[in-house]
Amino acid sequence: MDYVVTPPALPSLPVLGSTARFPIHRMYCVGRNYEDHAKEMGHSGREAPFFFMKPADAALVAEGGETVSMPYPTLTSNLHHEVELVVAIGKGGSHIKAADAHQHIYGYAVGLDMTRRDLQNEMKKQGRPWCIGKGFDFAAPLGPITPAAQVPGIGSATIALQVNGQDRQRSTIAKLIWNIAETIEQLSTAWALQPGDLIFTGTPEGVGAVVRGDVLLASVDGLQPLRVQLV
Ligand code: MN
């Protein structure tokens, strides 16, 4: 096949225990999916799930164990961290029932939904799309995928984020308002899920700003941690 411009590389994640990689198709994100985070953002903590997306090539991939450098983005002076459990879809489908959702999950990774909070807040105020606040280059640092069978306790795992060794976020996946299966059920009514899709499931309370030089350590028990330095 000839293309008139060079086709972009396919973004992908490493998979623990395999030399084969997980190709990234789309990156979906759930908004306000932990009650105490919804409250810190000025909401009640109880609402139907809603979704936004990041472009697949906004993934900033950690191969495993190393510290990845994230360029501090342009146009913001309030870059926020949001540590999230990321679900990797291995089998696609529409209108997936929560009871069947586990059959569609390939595995899990730790991700950061990095956010230009000042721009996101301005867009909210004006009723405009969030893309510039959420979908910028390198906005989605991600660690390697662990196959689902290796982390049976993921639904009650501790999720945490430290900045320069200090705790900023610490909660449990059990506090998701819409759990993993319910999120897949809801999301798959709006889009046909495809193998290669990633779902950022939402962040717990404690989001805050980071600056150049900060080192972020994002973790979910049972998964490979993710270490990112702002440069
Ligand atoms: Mn988020």
CSV table of C-alpha atoms in Angstrom, one decimal, residues 4-120:
chain,number,residue,atom,x,y,z
A,4,VAL,CA,0.8,10.1,0.3
A,5,VAL,CA,2.4,10.8,3.7
A,6,THR,CA,4.2,8.5,6.0
A,7,PRO,CA,1.7,6.5,8.1
A,8,PRO,CA,2.0,7.1,11.8
A,9,ALA,CA,3.5,4.4,14.0
A,10,LEU,CA,0.9,2.3,15.9
A,11,PRO,CA,1.1,3.2,19.7
A,12,SER,CA,1.5,0.1,21.9
A,13,LEU,CA,2.1,-1.0,25.4
A,14,PRO,CA,4.4,-3.8,26.6
A,15,VAL,CA,2.8,-6.8,28.2
A,16,LEU,CA,4.4,-8.4,31.3
A,17,GLY,CA,5.6,-11.9,30.6
A,18,SER,CA,5.3,-11.5,26.8
A,19,THR,CA,7.4,-10.2,24.0
A,20,ALA,CA,4.2,-9.3,22.1
A,21,ARG,CA,2.7,-5.9,22.6
A,22,PHE,CA,-0.8,-4.5,23.1
A,23,PRO,CA,-1.7,-2.1,20.3
A,24,ILE,CA,-3.6,1.0,21.4
A,25,HIS,CA,-6.8,1.7,19.4
A,26,ARG,CA,-8.7,4.3,21.5
A,27,MET,CA,-8.3,5.8,24.9
A,28,TYR,CA,-11.6,6.4,26.8
A,29,CYS,CA,-11.7,8.1,30.1
A,30,VAL,CA,-14.4,8.1,32.8
A,31,GLY,CA,-15.1,11.4,34.5
A,32,ARG,CA,-15.6,11.8,38.3
A,33,ASN,CA,-15.8,8.1,39.2
A,34,TYR,CA,-14.8,8.4,42.8
A,35,GLU,CA,-17.2,10.2,45.2
A,36,ASP,CA,-14.5,12.1,47.1
A,37,HIS,CA,-12.9,13.3,43.9
A,38,ALA,CA,-16.3,14.4,42.5
A,39,LYS,CA,-16.8,16.4,45.7
A,40,GLU,CA,-13.4,18.1,45.5
A,41,MET,CA,-14.3,19.1,41.9
A,42,GLY,CA,-17.5,20.7,43.3
A,43,HIS,CA,-20.0,18.0,42.4
A,44,SER,CA,-22.3,15.8,44.5
A,45,GLY,CA,-20.5,12.5,43.8
A,46,ARG,CA,-23.6,10.8,42.4
A,47,GLU,CA,-24.3,11.0,38.7
A,48,ALA,CA,-24.4,8.8,35.6
A,49,PRO,CA,-21.0,8.0,34.2
A,50,PHE,CA,-19.7,10.3,31.4
A,51,PHE,CA,-16.8,9.8,29.1
A,52,PHE,CA,-14.2,11.7,27.2
A,53,MET,CA,-11.2,10.6,25.1
A,54,LYS,CA,-7.6,11.1,24.6
A,55,PRO,CA,-5.9,10.4,21.2
A,56,ALA,CA,-4.1,7.1,21.1
A,57,ASP,CA,-0.8,8.8,20.3
A,58,ALA,CA,-1.0,10.9,23.5
A,59,ALA,CA,0.2,7.7,25.3
A,60,LEU,CA,3.6,8.2,26.9
A,61,VAL,CA,4.8,4.6,27.3
A,62,ALA,CA,6.9,3.2,30.2
A,63,GLU,CA,8.5,0.0,29.1
A,64,GLY,CA,8.8,-1.1,32.7
A,65,GLY,CA,10.8,0.0,35.7
A,66,GLU,CA,12.4,3.2,34.2
A,67,THR,CA,11.5,6.8,34.8
A,68,VAL,CA,9.9,8.3,31.7
A,69,SER,CA,10.3,12.0,30.9
A,70,MET,CA,7.1,14.0,30.3
A,71,PRO,CA,7.6,17.4,28.6
A,72,TYR,CA,5.7,20.0,30.7
A,73,PRO,CA,2.9,21.0,28.2
A,74,THR,CA,2.4,24.4,26.7
A,75,LEU,CA,-0.4,26.9,27.5
A,76,THR,CA,-0.9,25.8,31.1
A,77,SER,CA,0.3,26.9,34.5
A,78,ASN,CA,-1.7,24.3,36.4
A,79,LEU,CA,-0.9,20.8,35.2
A,80,HIS,CA,-2.6,18.2,37.4
A,81,HIS,CA,-2.0,14.6,38.1
A,82,GLU,CA,-4.8,12.0,38.2
A,83,VAL,CA,-3.7,8.4,38.9
A,84,GLU,CA,-6.0,5.9,37.4
A,85,LEU,CA,-6.5,2.2,36.9
A,86,VAL,CA,-6.5,1.5,33.1
A,87,VAL,CA,-8.5,-1.4,31.7
A,88,ALA,CA,-7.2,-3.0,28.4
A,89,ILE,CA,-9.9,-4.4,26.2
A,90,GLY,CA,-9.0,-7.7,24.5
A,91,LYS,CA,-12.3,-8.6,22.9
A,92,GLY,CA,-14.7,-6.0,21.4
A,93,GLY,CA,-18.4,-5.7,21.6
A,94,SER,CA,-21.5,-3.5,21.9
A,95,HIS,CA,-24.1,-3.5,24.7
A,96,ILE,CA,-21.9,-5.7,26.9
A,97,LYS,CA,-23.6,-6.8,30.1
A,98,ALA,CA,-21.8,-6.1,33.3
A,99,ALA,CA,-22.0,-9.8,34.1
A,100,ASP,CA,-20.1,-10.6,30.9
A,101,ALA,CA,-17.6,-7.7,31.0
A,102,HIS,CA,-14.7,-9.8,32.4
A,103,GLN,CA,-14.6,-11.8,29.2
A,104,HIS,CA,-13.7,-8.6,27.3
A,105,ILE,CA,-10.8,-7.6,29.5
A,106,TYR,CA,-7.3,-8.4,28.5
A,107,GLY,CA,-5.5,-6.9,31.4
A,108,TYR,CA,-4.7,-3.8,33.5
A,109,ALA,CA,-2.2,-1.0,33.7
A,110,VAL,CA,-1.4,2.1,35.8
A,111,GLY,CA,-2.1,5.3,34.0
A,112,LEU,CA,-2.0,9.1,34.6
A,113,ASP,CA,-4.8,11.2,33.2
A,114,MET,CA,-2.6,14.4,33.0
A,115,THR,CA,-4.8,17.5,32.9
A,116,ARG,CA,-4.3,21.1,32.0
A,117,ARG,CA,-6.7,22.1,34.8
A,118,ASP,CA,-6.7,25.8,34.1
A,119,LEU,CA,-7.7,25.2,30.5
A,120,GLN,CA,-10.2,22.4,31.4
